[in-house]
PDB file of C-alpha atoms in Angstrom:
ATOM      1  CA  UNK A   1     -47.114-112.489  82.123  1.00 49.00           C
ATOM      2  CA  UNK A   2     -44.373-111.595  80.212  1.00 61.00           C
ATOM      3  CA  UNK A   3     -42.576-108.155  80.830  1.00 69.00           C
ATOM      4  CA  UNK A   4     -43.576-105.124  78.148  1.00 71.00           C
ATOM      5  CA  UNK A   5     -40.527-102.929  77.113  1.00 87.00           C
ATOM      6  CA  UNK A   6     -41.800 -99.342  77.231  1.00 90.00           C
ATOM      7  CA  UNK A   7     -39.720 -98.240  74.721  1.00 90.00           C
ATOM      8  CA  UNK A   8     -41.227-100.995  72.229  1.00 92.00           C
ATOM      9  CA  UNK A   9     -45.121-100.151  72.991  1.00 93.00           C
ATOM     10  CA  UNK A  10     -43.543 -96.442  72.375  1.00 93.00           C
ATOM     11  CA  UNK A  11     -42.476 -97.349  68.462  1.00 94.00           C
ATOM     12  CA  UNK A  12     -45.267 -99.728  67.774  1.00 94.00           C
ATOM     13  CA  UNK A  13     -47.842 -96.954  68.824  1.00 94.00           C
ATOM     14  CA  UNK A  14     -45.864 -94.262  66.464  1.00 96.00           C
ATOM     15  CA  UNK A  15     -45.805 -96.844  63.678  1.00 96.00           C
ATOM     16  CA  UNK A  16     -49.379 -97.475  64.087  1.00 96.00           C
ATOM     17  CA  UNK A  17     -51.552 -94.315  65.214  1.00 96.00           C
ATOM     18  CA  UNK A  18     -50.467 -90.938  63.448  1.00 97.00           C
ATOM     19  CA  UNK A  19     -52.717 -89.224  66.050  1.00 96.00           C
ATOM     20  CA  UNK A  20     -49.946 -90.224  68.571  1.00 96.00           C
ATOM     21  CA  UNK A  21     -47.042 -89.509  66.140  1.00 97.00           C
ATOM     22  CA  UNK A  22     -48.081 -85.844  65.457  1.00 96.00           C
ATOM     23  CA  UNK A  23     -47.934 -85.160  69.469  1.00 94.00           C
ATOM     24  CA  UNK A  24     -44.323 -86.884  69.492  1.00 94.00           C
ATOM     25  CA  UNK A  25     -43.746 -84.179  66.628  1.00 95.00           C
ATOM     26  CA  UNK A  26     -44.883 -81.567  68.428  1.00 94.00           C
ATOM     27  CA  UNK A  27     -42.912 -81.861  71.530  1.00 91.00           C
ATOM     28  CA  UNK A  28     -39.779 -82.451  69.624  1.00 92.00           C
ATOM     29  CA  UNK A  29     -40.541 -79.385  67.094  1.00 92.00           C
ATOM     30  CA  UNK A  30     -42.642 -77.422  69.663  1.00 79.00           C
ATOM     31  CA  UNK A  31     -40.370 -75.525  71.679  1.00 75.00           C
ATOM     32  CA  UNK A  32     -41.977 -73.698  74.558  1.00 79.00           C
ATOM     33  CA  UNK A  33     -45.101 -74.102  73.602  1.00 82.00           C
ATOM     34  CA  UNK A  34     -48.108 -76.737  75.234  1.00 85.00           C
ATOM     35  CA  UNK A  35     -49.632 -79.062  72.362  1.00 87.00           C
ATOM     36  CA  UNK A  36     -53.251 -78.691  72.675  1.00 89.00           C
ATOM     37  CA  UNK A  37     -55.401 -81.123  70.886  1.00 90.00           C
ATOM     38  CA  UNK A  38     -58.155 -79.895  69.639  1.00 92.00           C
ATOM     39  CA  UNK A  39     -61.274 -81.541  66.814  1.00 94.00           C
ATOM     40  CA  UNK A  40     -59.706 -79.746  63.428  1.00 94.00           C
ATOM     41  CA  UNK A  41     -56.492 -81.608  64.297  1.00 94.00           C
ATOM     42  CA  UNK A  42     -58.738 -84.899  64.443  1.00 95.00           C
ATOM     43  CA  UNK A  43     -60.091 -83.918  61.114  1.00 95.00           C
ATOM     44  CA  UNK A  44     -56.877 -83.612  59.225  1.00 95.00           C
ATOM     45  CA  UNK A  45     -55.966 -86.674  60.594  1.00 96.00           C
ATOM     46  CA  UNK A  46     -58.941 -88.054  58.969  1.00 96.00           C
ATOM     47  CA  UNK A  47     -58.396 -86.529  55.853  1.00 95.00           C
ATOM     48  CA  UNK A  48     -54.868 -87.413  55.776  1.00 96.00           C
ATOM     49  CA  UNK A  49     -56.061 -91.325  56.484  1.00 95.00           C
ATOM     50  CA  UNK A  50     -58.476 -91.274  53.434  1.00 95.00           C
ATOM     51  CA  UNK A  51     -55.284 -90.430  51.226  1.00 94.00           C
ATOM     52  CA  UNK A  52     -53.305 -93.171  52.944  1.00 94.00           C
ATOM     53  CA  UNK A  53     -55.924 -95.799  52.423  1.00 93.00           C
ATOM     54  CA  UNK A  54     -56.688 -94.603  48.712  1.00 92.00           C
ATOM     55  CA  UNK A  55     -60.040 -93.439  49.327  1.00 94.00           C
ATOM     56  CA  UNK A  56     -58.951 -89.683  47.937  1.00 89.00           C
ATOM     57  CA  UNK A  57     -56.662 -88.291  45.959  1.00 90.00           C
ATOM     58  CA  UNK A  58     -56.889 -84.565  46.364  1.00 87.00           C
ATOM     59  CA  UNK A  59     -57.262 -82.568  49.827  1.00 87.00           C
ATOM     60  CA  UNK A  60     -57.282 -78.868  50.408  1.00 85.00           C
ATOM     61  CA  UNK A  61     -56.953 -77.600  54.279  1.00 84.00           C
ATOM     62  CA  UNK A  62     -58.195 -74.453  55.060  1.00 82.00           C
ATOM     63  CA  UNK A  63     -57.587 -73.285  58.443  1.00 82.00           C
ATOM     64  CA  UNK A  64     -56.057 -69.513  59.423  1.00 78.00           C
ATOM     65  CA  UNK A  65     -52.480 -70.130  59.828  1.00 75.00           C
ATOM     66  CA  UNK A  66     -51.032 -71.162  63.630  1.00 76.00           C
ATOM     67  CA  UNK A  67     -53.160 -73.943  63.516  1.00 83.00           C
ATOM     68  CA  UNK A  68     -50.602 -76.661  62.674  1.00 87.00           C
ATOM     69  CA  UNK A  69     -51.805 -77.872  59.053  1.00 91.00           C
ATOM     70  CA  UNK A  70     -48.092 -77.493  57.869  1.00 89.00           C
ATOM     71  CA  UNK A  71     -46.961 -79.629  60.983  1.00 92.00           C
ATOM     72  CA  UNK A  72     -49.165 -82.281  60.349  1.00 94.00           C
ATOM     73  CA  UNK A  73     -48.865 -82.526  56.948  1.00 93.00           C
ATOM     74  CA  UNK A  74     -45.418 -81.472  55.621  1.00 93.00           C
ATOM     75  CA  UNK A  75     -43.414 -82.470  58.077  1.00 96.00           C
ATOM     76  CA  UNK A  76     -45.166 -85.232  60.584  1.00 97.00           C
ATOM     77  CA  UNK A  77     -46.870 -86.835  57.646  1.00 97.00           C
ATOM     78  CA  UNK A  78     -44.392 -87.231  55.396  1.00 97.00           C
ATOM     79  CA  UNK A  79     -41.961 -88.374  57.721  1.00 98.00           C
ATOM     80  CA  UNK A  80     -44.533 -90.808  59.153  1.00 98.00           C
ATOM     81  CA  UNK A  81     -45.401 -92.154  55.761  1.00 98.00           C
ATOM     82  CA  UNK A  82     -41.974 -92.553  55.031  1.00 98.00           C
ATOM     83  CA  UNK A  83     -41.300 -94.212  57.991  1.00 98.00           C
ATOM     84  CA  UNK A  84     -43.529 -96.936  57.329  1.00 97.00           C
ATOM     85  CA  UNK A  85     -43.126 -96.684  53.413  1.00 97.00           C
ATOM     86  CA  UNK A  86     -39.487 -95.454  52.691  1.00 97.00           C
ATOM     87  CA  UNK A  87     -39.983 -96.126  48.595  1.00 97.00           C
ATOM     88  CA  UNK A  88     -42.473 -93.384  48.555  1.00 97.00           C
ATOM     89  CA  UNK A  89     -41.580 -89.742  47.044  1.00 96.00           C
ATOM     90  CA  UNK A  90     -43.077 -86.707  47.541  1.00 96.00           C
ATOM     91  CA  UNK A  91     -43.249 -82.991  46.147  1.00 93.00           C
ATOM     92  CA  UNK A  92     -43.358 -80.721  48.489  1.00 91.00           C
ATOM     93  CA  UNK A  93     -43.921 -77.261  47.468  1.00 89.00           C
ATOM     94  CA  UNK A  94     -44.453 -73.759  49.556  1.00 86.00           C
ATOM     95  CA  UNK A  95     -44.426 -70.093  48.413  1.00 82.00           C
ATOM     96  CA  UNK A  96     -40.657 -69.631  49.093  1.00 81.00           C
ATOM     97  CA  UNK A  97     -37.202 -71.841  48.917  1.00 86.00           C
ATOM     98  CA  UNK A  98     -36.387 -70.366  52.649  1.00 87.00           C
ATOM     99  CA  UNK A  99     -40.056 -71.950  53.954  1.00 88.00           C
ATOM    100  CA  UNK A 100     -40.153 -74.860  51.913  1.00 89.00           C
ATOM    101  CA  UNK A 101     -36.578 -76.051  53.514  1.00 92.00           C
ATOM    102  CA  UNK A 102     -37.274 -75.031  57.096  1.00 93.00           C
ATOM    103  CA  UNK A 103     -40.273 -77.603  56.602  1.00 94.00           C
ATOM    104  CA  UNK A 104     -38.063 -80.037  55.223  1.00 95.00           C
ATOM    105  CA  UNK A 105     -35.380 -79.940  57.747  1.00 96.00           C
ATOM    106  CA  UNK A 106     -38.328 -79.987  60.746  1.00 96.00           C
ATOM    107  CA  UNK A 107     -38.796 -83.045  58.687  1.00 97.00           C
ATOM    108  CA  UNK A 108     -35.220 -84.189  59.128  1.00 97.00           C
ATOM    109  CA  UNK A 109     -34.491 -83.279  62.376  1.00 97.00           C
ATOM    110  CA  UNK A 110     -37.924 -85.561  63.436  1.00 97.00           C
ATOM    111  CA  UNK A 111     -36.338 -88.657  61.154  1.00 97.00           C
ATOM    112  CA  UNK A 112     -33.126 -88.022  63.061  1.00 96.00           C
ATOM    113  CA  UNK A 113     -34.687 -88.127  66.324  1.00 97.00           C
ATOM    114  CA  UNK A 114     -33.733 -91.082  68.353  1.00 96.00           C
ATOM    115  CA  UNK A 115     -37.597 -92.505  69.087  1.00 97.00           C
ATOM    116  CA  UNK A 116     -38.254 -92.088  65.097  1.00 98.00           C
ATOM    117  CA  UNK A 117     -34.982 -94.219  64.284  1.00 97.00           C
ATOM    118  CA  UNK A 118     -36.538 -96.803  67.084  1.00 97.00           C
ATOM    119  CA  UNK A 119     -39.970 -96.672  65.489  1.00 98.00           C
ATOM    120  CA  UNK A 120     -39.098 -96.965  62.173  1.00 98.00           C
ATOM    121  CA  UNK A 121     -35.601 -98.497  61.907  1.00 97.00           C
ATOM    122  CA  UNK A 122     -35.823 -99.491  57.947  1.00 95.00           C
ATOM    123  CA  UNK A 123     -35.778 -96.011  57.101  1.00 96.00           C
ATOM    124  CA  UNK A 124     -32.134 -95.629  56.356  1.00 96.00           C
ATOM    125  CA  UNK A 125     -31.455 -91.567  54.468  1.00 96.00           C
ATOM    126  CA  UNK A 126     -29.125 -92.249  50.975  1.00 96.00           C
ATOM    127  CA  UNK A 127     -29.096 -88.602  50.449  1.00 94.00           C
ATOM    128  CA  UNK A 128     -29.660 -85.693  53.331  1.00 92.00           C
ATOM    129  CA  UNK A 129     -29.727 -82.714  51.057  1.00 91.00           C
ATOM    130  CA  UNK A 130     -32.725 -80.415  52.580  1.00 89.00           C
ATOM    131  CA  UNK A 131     -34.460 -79.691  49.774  1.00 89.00           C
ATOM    132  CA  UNK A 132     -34.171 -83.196  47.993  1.00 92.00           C
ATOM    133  CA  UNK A 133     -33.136 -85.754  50.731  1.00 94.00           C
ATOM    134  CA  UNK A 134     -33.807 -89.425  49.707  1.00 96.00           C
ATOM    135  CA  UNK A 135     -34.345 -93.033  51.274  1.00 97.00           C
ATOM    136  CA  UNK A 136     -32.236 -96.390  50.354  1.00 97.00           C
ATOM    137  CA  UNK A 137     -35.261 -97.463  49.318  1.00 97.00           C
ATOM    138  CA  UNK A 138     -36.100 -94.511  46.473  1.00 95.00           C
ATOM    139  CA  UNK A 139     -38.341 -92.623  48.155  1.00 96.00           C
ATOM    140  CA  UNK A 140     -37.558 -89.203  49.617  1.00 96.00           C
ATOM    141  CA  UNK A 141     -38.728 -85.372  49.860  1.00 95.00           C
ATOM    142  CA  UNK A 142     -38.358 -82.899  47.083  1.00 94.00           C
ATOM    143  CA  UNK A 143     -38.778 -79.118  48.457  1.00 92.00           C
ATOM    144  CA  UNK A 144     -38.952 -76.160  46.273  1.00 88.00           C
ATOM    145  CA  UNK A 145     -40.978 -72.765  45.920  1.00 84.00           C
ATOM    146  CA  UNK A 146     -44.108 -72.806  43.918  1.00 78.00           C
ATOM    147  CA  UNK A 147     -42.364 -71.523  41.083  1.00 76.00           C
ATOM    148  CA  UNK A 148     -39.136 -74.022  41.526  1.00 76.00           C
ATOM    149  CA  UNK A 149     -38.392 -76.151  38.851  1.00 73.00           C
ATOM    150  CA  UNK A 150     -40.287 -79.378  38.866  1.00 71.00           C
ATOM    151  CA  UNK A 151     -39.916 -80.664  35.684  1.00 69.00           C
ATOM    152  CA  UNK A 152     -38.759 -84.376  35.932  1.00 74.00           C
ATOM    153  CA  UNK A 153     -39.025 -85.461  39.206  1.00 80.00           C
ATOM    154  CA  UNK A 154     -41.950 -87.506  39.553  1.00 85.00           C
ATOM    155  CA  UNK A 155     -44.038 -87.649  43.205  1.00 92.00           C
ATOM    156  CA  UNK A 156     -46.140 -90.529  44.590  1.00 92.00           C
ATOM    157  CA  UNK A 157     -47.707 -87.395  47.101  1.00 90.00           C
ATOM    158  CA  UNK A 158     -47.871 -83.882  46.068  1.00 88.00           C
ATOM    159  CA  UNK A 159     -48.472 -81.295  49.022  1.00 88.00           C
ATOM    160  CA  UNK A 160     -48.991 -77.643  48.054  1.00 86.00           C
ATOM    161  CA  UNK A 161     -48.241 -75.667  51.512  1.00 82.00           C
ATOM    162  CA  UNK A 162     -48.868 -72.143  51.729  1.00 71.00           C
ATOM    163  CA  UNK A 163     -48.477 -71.155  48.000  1.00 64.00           C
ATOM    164  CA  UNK A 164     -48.801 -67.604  49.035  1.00 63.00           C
ATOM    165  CA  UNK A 165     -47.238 -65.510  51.163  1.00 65.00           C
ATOM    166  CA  UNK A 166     -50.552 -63.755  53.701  1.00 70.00           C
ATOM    167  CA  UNK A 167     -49.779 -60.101  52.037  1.00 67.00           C
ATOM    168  CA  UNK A 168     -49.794 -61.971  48.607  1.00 67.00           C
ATOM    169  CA  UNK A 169     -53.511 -63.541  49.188  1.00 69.00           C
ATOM    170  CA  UNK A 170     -55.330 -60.260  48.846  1.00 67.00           C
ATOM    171  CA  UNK A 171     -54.173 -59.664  45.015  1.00 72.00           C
ATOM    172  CA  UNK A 172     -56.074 -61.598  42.079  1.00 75.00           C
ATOM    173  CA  UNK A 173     -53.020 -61.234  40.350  1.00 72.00           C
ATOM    174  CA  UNK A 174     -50.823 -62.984  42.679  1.00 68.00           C
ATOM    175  CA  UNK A 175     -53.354 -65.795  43.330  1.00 69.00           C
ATOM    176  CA  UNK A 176     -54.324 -66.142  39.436  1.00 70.00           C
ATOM    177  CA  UNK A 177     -50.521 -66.760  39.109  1.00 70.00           C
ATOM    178  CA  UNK A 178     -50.318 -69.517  41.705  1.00 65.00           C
ATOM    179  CA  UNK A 179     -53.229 -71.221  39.876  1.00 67.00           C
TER     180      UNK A 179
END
């Protein structure tokens, strides 16, 4: 029987099982704090799988907040789908510049981590800017605030994440103008 190199059953179960990627995210983004799996995270996962494999095109997560949907999706998903497509781009947009770059350098700091570069060694960054940081290969993540400038810069993935700020979601004013 031939001898299995942790380290590689490591990367080819990050490549292959998201599930097991978004803990790897969480212990390296976590801090303190004890992952605790629970069945909504199982459900985004789903969700997130049914984009991935074409079989939907829009998805809308509604969960209180502290409940890791921007985890998952902003930062472990994109860098996971990136990892295993680097020519992909996406849009990722938040109610404020200051949130929608502290996403996208948790995004950065997980592609920098030393089991990502092992799991997915083809994606190489061309461009590390935080709020536009792009692969060799095209692909990349565009951050901005809902009401950035988007004009021009096409996106294979478009993730709206937290257009409004929690004081902000209590005025029809506020939430007619994110429409």
């Amino acid at each position: 029987m031939a001898d299995v190199d942790i380290d590689d059953a490591i990367s080819a179960a990050l490549r292959l099982d998201f599930a097991f990627f978004v803990r790897m995210v969480f212990s390296e983004l976590g801090g303190d704090s004890a992952y605790i799996h629970n069945w909504h995270i199982d459900a985004i996962i789903h969700e997130l799988d049914r984009i991935r494999n074409g079989e939907n095109r829009r998805l809308m997560v509604t969960i209180p907040p502290r409940h890791l949907k921007s985890r998952i999706i902003s930062i472990a998903w994109v860098a996971w789908m990136l990892g295993r497509n680097p020519a992909l781009m996406f849009l990722c947009a938040s109610y404020g510049q200051d949130l929608a770059e502290d996403h996208a350098r948790d995004c950065l700091k997980i592609i920098d981590s030393r089991w990502y570069r092992r799991a997915f060694p083809s994606l190489v960054l061309a461009r590390r800017a935080v709020d536009d940081f792009r692969t060799t290969a095209g692909g990349g993540r565009k951050s901005t605030s809902i009401y950035g400038v988007t004009t021009g810069f096409g996106a294979d993935i478009i993730i709206v994440d937290d257009p409004l700020k929690t004081q902000d979601a209590l005025s029809a004013v506020a939430r007619d103008k994110v429409n």
